[in-house]
mmCIF file of C-alpha atoms in Angstrom:
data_model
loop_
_atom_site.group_PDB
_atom_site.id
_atom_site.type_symbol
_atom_site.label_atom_id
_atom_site.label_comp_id
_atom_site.label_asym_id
_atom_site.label_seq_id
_atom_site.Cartn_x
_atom_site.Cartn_y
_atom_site.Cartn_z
ATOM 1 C CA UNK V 38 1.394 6.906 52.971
ATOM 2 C CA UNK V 39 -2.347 7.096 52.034
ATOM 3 C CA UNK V 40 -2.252 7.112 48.004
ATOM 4 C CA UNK V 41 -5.490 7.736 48.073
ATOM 5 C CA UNK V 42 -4.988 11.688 49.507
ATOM 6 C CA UNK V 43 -2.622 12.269 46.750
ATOM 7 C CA UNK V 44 -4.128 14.651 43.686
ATOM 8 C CA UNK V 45 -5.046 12.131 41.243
ATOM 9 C CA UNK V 46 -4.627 12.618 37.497
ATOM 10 C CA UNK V 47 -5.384 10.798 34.481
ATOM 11 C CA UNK V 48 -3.009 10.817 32.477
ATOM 12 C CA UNK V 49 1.383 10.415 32.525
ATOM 13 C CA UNK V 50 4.412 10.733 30.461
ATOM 14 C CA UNK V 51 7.026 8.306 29.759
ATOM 15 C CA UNK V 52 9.664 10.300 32.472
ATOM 16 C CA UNK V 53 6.862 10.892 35.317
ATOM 17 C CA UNK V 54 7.927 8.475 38.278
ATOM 18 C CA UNK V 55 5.973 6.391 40.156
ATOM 19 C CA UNK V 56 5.946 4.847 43.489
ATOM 20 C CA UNK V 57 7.609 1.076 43.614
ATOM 21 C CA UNK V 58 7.802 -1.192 46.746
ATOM 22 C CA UNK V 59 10.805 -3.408 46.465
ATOM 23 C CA UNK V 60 12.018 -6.151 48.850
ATOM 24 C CA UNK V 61 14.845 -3.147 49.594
ATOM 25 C CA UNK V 62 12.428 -0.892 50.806
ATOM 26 C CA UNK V 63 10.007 2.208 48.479
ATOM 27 C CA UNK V 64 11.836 3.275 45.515
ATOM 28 C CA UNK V 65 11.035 5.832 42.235
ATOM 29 C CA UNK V 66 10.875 4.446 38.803
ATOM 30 C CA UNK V 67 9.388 6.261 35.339
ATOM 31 C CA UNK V 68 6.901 5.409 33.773
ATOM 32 C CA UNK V 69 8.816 4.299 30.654
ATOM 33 C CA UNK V 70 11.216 2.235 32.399
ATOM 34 C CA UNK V 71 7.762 1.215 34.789
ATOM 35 C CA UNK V 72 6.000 0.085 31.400
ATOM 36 C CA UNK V 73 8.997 -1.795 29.947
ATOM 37 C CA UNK V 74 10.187 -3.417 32.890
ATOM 38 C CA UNK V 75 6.639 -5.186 34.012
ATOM 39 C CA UNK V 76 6.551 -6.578 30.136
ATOM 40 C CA UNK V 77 10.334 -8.000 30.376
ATOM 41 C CA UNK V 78 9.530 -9.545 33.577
ATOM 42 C CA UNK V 79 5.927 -11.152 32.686
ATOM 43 C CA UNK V 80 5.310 -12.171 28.974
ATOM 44 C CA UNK V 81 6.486 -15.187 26.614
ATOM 45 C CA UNK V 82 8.881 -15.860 24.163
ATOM 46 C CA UNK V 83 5.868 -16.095 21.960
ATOM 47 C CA UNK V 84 4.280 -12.553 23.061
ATOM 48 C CA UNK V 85 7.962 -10.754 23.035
ATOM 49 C CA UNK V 86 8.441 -11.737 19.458
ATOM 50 C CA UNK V 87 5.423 -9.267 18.698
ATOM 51 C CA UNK V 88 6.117 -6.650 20.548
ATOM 52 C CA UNK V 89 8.324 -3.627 18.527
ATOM 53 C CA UNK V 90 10.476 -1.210 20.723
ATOM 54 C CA UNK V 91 13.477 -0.068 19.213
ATOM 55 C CA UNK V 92 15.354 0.296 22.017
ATOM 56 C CA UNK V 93 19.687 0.900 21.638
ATOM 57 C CA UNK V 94 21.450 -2.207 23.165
ATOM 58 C CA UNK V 95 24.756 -0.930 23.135
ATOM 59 C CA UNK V 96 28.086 -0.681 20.997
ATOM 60 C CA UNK V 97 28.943 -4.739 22.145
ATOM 61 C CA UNK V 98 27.552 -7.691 22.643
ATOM 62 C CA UNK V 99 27.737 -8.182 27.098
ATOM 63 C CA UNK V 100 27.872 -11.092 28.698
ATOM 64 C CA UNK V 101 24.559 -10.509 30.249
ATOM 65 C CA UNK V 102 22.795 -10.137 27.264
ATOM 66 C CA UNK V 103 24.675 -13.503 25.769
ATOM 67 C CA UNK V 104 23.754 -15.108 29.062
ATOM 68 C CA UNK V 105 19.766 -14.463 28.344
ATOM 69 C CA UNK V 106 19.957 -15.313 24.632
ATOM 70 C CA UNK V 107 21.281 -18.578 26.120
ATOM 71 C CA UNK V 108 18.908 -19.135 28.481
ATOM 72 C CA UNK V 109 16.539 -19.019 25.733
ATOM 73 C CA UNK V 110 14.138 -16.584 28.291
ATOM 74 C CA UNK V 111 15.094 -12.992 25.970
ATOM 75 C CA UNK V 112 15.085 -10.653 28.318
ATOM 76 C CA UNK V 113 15.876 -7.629 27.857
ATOM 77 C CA UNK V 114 15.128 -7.874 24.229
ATOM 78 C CA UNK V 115 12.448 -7.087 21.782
ATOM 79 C CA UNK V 116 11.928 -6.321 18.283
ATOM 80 C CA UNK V 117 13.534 -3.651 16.478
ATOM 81 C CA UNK V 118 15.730 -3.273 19.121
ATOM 82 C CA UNK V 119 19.238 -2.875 17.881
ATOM 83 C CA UNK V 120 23.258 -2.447 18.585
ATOM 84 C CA UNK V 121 24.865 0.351 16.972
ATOM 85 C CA UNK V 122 28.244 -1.554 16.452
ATOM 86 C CA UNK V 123 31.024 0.781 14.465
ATOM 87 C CA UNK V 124 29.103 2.595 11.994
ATOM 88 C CA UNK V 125 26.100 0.570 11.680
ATOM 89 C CA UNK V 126 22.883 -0.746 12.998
ATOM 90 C CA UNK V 127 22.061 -4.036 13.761
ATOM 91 C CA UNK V 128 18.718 -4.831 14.813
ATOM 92 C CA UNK V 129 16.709 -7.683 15.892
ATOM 93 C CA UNK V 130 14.001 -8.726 13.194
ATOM 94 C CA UNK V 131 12.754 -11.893 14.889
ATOM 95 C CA UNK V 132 12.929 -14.532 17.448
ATOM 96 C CA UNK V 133 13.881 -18.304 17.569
ATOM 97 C CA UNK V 134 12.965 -17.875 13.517
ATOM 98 C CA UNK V 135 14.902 -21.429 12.743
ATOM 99 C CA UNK V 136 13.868 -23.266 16.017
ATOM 100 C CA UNK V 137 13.321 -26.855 15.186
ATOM 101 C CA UNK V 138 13.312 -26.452 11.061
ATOM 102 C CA UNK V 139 16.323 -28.233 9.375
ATOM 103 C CA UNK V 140 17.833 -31.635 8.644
ATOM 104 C CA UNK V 141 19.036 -31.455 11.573
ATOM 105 C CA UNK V 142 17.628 -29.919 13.981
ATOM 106 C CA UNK V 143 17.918 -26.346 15.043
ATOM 107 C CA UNK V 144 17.343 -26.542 18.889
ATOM 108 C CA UNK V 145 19.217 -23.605 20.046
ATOM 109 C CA UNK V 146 17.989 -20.106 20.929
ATOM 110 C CA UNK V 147 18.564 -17.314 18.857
ATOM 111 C CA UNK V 148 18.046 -13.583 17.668
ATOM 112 C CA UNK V 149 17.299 -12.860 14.141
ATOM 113 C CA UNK V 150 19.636 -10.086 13.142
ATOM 114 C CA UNK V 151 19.615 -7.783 10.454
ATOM 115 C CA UNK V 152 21.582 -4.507 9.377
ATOM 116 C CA UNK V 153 19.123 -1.528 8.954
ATOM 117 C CA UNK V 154 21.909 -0.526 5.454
ATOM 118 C CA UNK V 155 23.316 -2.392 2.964
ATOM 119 C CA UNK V 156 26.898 -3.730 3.931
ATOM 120 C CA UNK V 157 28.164 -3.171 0.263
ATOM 121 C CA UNK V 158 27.318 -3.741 -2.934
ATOM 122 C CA UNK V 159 28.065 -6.582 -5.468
ATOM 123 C CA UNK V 160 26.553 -8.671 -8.335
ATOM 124 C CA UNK V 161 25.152 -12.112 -8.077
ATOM 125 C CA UNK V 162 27.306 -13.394 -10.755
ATOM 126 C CA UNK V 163 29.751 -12.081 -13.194
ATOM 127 C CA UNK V 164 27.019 -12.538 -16.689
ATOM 128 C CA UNK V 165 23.293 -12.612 -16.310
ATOM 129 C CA UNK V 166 22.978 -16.285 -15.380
ATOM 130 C CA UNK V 167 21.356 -18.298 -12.795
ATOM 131 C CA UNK V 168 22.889 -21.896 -13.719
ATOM 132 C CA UNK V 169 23.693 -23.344 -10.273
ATOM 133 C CA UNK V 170 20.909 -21.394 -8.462
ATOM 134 C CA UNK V 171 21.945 -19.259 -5.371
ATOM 135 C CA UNK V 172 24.214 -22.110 -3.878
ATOM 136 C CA UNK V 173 26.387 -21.764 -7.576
ATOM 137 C CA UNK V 174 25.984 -17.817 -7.556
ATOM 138 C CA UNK V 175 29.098 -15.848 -7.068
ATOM 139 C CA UNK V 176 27.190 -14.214 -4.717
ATOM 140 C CA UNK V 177 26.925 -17.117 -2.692
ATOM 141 C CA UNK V 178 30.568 -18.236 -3.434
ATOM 142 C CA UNK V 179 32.638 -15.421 -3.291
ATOM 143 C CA UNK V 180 30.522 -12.501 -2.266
ATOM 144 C CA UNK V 181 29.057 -12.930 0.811
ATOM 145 C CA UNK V 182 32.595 -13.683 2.046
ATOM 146 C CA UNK V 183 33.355 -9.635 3.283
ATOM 147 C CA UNK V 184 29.277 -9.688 4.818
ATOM 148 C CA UNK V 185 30.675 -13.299 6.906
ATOM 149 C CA UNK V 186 33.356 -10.951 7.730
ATOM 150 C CA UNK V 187 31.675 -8.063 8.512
ATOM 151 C CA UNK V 188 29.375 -9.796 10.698
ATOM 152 C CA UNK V 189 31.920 -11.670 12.776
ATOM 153 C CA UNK V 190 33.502 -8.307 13.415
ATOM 154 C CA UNK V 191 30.639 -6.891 14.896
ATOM 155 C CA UNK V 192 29.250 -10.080 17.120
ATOM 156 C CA UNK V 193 32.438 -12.448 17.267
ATOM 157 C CA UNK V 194 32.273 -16.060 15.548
ATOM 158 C CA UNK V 195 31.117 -18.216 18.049
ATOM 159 C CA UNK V 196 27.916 -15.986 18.585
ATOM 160 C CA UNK V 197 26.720 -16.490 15.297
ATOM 161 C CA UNK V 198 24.561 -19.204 14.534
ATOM 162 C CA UNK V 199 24.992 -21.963 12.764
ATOM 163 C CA UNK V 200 21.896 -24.101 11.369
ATOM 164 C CA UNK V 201 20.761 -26.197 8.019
ATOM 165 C CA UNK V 202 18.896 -24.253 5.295
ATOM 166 C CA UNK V 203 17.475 -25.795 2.221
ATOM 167 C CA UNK V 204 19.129 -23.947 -0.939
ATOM 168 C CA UNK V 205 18.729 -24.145 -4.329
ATOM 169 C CA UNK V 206 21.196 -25.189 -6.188
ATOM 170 C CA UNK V 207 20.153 -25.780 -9.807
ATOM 171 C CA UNK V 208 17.883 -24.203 -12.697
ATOM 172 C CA UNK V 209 15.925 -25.412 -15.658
ATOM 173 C CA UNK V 210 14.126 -23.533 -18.563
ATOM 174 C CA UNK V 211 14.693 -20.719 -15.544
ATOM 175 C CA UNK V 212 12.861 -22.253 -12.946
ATOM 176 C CA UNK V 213 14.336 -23.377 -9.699
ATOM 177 C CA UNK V 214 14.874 -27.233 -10.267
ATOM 178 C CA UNK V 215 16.636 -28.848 -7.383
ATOM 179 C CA UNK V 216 18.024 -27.533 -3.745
ATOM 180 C CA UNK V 217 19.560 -29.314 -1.100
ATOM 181 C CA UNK V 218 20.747 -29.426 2.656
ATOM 182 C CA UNK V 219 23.718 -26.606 4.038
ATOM 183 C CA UNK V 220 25.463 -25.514 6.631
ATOM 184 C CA UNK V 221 24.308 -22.046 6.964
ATOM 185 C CA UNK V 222 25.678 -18.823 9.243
ATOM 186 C CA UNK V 223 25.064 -15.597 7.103
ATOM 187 C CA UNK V 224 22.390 -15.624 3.969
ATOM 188 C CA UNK V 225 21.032 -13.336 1.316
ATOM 189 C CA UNK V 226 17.225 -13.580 2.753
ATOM 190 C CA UNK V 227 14.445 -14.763 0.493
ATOM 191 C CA UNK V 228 10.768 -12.930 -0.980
ATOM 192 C CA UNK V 229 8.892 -14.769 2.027
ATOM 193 C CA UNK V 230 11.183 -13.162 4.926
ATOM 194 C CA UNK V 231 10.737 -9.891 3.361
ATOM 195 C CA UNK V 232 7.370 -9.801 2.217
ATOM 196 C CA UNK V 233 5.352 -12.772 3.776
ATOM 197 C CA UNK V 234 5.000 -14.451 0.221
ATOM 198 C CA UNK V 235 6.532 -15.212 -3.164
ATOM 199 C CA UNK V 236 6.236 -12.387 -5.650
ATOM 200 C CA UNK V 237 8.763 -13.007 -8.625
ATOM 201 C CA UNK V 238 9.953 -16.240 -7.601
ATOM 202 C CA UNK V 239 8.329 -18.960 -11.093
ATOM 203 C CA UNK V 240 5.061 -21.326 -9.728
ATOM 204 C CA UNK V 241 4.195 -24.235 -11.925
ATOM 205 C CA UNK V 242 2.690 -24.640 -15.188
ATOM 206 C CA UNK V 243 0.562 -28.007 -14.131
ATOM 207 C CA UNK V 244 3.504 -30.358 -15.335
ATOM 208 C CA UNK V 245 6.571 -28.940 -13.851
ATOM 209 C CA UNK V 246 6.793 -28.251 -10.165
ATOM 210 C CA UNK V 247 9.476 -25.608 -9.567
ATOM 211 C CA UNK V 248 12.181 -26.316 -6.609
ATOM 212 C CA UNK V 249 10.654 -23.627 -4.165
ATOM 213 C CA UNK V 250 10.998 -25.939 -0.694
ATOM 214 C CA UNK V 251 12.342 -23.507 2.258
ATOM 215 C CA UNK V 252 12.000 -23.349 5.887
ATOM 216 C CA UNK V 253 12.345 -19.613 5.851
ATOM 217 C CA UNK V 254 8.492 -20.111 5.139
ATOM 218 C CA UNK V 255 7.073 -16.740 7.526
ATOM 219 C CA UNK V 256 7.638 -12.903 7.342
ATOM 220 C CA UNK V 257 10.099 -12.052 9.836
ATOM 221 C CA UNK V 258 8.002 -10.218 12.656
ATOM 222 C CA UNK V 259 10.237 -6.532 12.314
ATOM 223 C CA UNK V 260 8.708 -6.731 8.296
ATOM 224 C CA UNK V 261 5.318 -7.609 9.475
ATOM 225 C CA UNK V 262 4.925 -4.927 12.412
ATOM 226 C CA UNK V 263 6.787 -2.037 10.444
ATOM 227 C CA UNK V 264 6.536 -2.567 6.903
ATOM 228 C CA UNK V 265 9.496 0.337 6.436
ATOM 229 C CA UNK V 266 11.895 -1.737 7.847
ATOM 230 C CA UNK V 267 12.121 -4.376 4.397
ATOM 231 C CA UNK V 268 13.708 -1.115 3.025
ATOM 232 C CA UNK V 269 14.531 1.986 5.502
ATOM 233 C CA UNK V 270 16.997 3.468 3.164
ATOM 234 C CA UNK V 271 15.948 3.621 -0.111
ATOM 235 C CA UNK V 272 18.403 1.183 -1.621
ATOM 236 C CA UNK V 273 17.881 -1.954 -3.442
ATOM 237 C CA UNK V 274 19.174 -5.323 -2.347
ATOM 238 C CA UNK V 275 19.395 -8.483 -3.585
ATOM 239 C CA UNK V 276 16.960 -11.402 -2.321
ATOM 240 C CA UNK V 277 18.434 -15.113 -3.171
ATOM 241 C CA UNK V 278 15.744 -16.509 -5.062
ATOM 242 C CA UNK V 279 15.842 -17.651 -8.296
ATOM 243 C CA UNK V 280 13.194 -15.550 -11.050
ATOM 244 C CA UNK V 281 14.688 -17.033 -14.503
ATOM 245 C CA UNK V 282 17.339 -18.074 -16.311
ATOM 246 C CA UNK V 283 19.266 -14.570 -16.058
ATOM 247 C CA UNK V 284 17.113 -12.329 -13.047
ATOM 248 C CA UNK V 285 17.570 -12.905 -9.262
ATOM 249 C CA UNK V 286 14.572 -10.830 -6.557
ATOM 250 C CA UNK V 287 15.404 -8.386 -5.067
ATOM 251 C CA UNK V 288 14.221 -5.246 -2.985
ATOM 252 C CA UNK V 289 13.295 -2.051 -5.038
ATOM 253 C CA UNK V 290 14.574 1.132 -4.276
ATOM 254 C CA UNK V 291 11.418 2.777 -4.275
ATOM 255 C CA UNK V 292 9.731 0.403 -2.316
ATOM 256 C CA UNK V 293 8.423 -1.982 -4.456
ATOM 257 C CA UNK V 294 8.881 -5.812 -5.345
ATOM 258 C CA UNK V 295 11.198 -6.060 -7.646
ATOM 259 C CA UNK V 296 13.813 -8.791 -9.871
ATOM 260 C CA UNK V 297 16.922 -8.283 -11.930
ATOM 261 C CA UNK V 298 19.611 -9.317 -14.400
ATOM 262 C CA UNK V 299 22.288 -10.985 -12.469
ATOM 263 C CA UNK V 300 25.380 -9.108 -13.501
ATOM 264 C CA UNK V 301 23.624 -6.068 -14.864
ATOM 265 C CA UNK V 302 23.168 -4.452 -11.620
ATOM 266 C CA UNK V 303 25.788 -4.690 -8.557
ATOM 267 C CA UNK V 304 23.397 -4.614 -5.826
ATOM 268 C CA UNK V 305 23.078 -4.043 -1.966
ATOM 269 C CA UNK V 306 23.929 -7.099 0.151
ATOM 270 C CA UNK V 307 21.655 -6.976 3.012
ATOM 271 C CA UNK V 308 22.462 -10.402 4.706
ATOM 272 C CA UNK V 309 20.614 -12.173 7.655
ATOM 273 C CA UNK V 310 21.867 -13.989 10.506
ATOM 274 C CA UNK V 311 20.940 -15.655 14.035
ATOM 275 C CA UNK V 312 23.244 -14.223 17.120
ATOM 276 C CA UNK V 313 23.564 -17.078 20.020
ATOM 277 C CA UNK V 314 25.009 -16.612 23.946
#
């Protein structure tokens, strides 16, 4: 075939088909699937972690797709793309996020997860306190239990990944004071994740240096692409860090930054999590 005799255009849609030569002789392919396919097969890690879709995955987790998030190669994956698992989405908000941060550690490959609702809603703690930090919330004791559960449901246990995060755990004159080393599978996320940077969360005064030490130190890429994504719904959610001796951040409904009283207000619990093979 002489391509060259064909009418030539300039311009296609994502279902036009094009011409492919495979190893099993000429075969059709769209231009979507065309577009897609030549990116899965050529870039990094590094460039895929950049690159929004939004593709459905599935109702399940396969073994293929475990197999590649194993592998540590991704393929088949981008950001914003997402399993609709029961009645919820769960989509992909980074990449290898936690490699090598940690006490120990992290060293294996991973998807970012995050659901695109709230799971429920709950209260940090049962008055408007912050003694203990996140780690002595009831949030983080009690709370986040049915999100743990929730989230096991939807991936299975041994998918979910399990690395060291730096929490705090105590508060003075309402500042974060003191943090240390945990075991970690499913968190409230912090200001940074969401927004790229502290908003509400107390700097120093020149003699006190607050407790702020985290490796979740980046905006996840899905919040730096497509800003909608920190809240698609219109709810508010709460954020684990500490703003003062009764408020906790969290996610405005309206879109803004925002902080509250820690019992006051039972709010959204919109956790985040890395998915292994």
């Amino acid at each position: 075939m002489d391509v060259s005799q064909l009418t030539q255009v300039s311009s296609v849609s994502a279902s036009d088909r094009i011409l492919l030569a495979t190893g099993g002789g000429n075969k059709g392919i769209t231009v979507n699937d065309a577009f897609w396919g030549i990116l899965d097969a050529v870039i990094s890690v590094e460039q895929r972690r950049n690159i929004f879709r939004g593709k459905n995955l599935g109702t399940a987790l396969t073994a293929a797709q475990k197999a590649e998030i194993k592998a540590g190669t991704f393929k088949g994956f981008f950001i914003g793309d997402y399993w609709s698992i029961g009645d919820r989405i769960w989509r992909i908000v980074d990449i290898n996020y936690w490699l090598n941060s940690g006490d120990t550690s992290c060293t294996t490959p991973h998807l970012v997860i995050m659901p695109d609702q709230k799971l429920y809603d709950a209260k940090m703690n049962e008055t408007n306190i912050t003694t203990g930090g996140y780690v002595g919330s009831q949030m983080y004791t009690a709370n986040l239990a049915n999100a743990k559960t929730l989230v096991n449901s939807a991936f299975g246990s041994a998918n979910i990944l399990n690395h060291r995060e730096y929490l705090t755990n105590a508060v003075t004159n309402g500042y974060p004071s003191a943090g240390a080393w945990y075991d970690s599978t499913v968190e409230l996320p912090n200001e940074i994740m969401m927004y790229g940077s502290l908003v509400f969360t107390p700097a120093g005064d020149g003699s006190f240096v607050p407790n702020r030490y985290t490796i979740d130190k980046t905006q996840l890429a899905l919040m730096k692409m497509y800003p909608r994504f920190i809240n698609p719904g219109r709810y508010w959610y709460w954020l684990r860090d500490v703003v003062s001796s009764a408020f906790f951040a969290h996610v405005g409904g309206y879109g803004y930054t925002d902080c509250y009283r820690a019992a006051s207000g039972s709010g959204g619990v919109r956790p985040v999590f890395g998915l292994v093979g």
